[in-house]
C-alpha positions as YAML, in Angstrom:
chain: A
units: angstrom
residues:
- id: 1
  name: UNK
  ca: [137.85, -29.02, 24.12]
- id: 2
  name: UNK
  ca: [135.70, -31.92, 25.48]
- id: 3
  name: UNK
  ca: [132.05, -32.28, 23.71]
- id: 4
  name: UNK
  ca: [129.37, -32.60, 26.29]
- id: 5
  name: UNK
  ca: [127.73, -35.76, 26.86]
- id: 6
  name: UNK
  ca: [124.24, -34.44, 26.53]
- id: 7
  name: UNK
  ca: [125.26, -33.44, 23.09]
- id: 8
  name: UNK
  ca: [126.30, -36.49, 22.17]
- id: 9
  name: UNK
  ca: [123.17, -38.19, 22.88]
- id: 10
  name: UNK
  ca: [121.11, -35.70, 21.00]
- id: 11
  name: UNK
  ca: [123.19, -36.40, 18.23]
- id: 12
  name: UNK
  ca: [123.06, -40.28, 18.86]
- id: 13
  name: UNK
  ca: [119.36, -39.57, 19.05]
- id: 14
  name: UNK
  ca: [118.74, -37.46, 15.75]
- id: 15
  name: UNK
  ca: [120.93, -40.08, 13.62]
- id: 16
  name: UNK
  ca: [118.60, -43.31, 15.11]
- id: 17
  name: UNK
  ca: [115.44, -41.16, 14.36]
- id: 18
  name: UNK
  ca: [116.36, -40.10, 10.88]
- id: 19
  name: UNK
  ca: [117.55, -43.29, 9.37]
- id: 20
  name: UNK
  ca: [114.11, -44.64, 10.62]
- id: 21
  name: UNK
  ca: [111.93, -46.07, 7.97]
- id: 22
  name: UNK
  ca: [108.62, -45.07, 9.87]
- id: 23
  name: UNK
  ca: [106.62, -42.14, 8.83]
- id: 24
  name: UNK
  ca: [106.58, -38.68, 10.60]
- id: 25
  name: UNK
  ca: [103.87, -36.33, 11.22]
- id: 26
  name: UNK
  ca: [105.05, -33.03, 11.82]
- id: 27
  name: UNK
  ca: [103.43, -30.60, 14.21]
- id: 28
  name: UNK
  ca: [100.28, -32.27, 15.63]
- id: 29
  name: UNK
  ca: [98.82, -29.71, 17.69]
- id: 30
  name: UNK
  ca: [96.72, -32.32, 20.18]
- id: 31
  name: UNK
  ca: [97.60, -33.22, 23.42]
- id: 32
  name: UNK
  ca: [99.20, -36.78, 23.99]
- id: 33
  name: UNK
  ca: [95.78, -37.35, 25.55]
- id: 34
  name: UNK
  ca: [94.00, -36.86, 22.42]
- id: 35
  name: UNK
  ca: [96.49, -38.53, 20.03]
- id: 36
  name: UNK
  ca: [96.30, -41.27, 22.57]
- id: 37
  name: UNK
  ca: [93.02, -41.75, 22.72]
- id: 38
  name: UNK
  ca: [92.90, -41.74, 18.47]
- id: 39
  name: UNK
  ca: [95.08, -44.64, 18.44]
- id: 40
  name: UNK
  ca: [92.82, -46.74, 21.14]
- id: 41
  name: UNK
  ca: [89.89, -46.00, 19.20]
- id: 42
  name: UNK
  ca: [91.55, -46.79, 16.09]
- id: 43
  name: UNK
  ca: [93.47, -49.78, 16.93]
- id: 44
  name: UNK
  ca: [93.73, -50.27, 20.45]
- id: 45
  name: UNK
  ca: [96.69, -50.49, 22.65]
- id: 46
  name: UNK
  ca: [98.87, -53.08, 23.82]
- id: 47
  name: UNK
  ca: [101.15, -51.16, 25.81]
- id: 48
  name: UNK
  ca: [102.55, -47.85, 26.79]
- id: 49
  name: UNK
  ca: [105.73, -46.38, 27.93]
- id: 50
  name: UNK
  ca: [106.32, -45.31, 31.40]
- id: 51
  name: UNK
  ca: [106.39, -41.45, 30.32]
- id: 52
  name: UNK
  ca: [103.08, -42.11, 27.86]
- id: 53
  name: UNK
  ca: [105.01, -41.09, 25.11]
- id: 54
  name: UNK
  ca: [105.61, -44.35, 22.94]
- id: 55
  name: UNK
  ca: [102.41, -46.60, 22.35]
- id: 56
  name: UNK
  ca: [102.25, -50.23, 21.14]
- id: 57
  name: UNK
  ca: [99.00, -51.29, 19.11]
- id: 58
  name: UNK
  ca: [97.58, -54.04, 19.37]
- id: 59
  name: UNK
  ca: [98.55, -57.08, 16.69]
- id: 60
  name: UNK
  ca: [96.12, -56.69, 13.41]
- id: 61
  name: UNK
  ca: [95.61, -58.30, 10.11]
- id: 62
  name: UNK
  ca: [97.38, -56.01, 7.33]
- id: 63
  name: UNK
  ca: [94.61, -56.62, 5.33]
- id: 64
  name: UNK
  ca: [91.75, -55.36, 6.94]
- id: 65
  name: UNK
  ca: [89.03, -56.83, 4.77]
- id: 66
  name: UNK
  ca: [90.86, -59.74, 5.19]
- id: 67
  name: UNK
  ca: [88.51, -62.70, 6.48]
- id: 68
  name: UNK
  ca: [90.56, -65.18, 7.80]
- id: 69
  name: UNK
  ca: [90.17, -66.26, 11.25]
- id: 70
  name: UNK
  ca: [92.79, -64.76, 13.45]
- id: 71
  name: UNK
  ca: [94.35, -68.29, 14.58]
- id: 72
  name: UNK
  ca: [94.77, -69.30, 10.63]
- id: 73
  name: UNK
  ca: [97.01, -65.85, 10.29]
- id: 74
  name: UNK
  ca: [100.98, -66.18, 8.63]
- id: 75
  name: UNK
  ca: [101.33, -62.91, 9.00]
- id: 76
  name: UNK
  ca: [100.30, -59.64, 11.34]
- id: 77
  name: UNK
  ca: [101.26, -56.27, 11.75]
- id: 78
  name: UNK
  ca: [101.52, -53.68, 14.85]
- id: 79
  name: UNK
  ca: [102.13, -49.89, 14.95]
- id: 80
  name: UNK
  ca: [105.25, -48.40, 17.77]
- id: 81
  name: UNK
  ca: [103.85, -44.86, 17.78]
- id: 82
  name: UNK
  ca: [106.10, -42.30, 19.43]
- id: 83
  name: UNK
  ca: [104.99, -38.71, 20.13]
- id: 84
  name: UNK
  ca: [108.63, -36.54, 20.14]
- id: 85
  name: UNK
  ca: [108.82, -33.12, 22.11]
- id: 86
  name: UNK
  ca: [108.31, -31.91, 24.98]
- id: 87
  name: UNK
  ca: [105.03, -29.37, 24.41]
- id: 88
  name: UNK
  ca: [102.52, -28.76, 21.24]
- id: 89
  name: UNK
  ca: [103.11, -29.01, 19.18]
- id: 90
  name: UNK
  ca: [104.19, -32.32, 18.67]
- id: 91
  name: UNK
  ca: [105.76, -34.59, 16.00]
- id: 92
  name: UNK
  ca: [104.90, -38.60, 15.79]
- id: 93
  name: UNK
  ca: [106.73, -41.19, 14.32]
- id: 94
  name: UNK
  ca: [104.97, -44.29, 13.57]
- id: 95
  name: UNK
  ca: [106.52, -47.36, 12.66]
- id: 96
  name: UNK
  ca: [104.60, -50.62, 11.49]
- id: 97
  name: UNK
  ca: [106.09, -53.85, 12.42]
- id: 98
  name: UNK
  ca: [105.25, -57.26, 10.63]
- id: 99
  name: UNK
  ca: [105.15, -60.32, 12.28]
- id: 100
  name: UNK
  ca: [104.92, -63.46, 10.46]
- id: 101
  name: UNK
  ca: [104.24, -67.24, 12.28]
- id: 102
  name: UNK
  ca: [107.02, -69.66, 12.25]
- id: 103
  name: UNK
  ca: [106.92, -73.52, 12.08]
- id: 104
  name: UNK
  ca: [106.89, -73.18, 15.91]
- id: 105
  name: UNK
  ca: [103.86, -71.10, 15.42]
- id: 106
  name: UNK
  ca: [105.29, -68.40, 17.11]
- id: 107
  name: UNK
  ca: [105.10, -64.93, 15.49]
- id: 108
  name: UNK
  ca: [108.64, -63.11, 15.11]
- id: 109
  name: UNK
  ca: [108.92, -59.84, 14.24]
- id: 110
  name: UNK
  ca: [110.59, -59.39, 10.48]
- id: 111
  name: UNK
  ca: [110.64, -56.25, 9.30]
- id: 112
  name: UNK
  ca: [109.59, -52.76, 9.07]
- id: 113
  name: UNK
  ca: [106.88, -51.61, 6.25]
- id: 114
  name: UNK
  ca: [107.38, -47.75, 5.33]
- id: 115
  name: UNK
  ca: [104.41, -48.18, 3.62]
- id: 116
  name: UNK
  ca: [102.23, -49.43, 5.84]
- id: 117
  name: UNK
  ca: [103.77, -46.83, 8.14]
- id: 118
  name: UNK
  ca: [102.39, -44.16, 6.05]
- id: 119
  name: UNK
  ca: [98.93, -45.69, 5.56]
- id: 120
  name: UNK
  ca: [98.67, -45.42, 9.52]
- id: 121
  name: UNK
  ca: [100.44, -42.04, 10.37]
- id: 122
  name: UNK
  ca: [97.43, -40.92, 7.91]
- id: 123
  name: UNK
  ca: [94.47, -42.41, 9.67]
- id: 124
  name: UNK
  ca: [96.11, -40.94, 12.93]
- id: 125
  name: UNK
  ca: [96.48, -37.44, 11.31]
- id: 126
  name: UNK
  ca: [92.46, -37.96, 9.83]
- id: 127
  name: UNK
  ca: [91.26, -39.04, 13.36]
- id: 128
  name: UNK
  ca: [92.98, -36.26, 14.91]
- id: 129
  name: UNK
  ca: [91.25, -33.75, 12.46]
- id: 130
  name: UNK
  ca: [87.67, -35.63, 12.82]
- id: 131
  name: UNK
  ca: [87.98, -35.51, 16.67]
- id: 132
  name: UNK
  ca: [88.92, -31.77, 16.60]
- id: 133
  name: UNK
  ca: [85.42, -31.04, 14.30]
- id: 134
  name: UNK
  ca: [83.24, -33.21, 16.95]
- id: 135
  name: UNK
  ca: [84.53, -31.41, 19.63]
- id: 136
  name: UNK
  ca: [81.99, -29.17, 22.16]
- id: 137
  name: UNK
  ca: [83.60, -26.56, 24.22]
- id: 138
  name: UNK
  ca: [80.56, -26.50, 26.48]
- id: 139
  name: UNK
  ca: [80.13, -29.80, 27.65]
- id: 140
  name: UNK
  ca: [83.70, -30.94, 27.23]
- id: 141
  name: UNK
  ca: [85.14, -27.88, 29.57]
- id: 142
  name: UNK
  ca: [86.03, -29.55, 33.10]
- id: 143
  name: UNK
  ca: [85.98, -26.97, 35.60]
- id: 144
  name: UNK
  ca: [87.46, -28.70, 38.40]
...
């Protein structure tokens, strides 16, 4: 009996999602719009996927309060957000990145912080729920 592909790459799929080191929030019931928009307004974007389903952020300091000028920074940090599934609701798997500066001056990417994942998947989840509580049915409804 020959196993489908299809099956295979679901399977392929599951295993390089679950030995992740990100952070997952299950069952964020927002449209990609919204969760889209939450992550501009939080930390703006620096790119997005052809289907609009994985989203870069912008570098940052991983200190926030830190006050160093951004040209004297060893070290950054980006978020690789990805919204899985195909309708509400969803699940999103962010993944912080940190970038230090080598003697070139270049920054390379070095590792993954689960911890710093988890910080962020949390100030998506709390700007999802804030945006949901300012929203107005009345002036917000687009008839056409």
């Amino acid at each position: 009996m020959e196993v489908p592909k299809v099956f295979i790459a679901l399977i392929c799929a599951a295993t390089i999602l679950g030995c992740s080191n990100g952070y997952q929030l299950n069952e964020v019931n927002r449209t990609v719009t919204d969760i889209r928009t939450a992550i501009k307004n939080l930390y703006g974007v620096e790119s997005v996927s052809d289907n609009e389903r994985e989203i870069i952020t912008r570098p940052m300091k991983r200190d926030p309060n830190d006050t160093t000028p951004a040209d004297k920074l060893t070290e950054k940090i980006y978020a690789r957000i990805v919204i899985i599934g195909d309708r509400r609701p969803y699940d999103l798997l962010v993944e912080v990145y940190v970038l230090r500066k080598t003697r070139s001056g270049k920054f390379v990417e070095t590792e993954l912080d689960p911890d710093l994942s988890k910080d962020i998947a949390r100030e998506v989840h709390r700007a999802l729920i804030e945006s949901r509580e300012n929203w107005n049915v009345i002036d917000d409804f687009r008839a056409f």
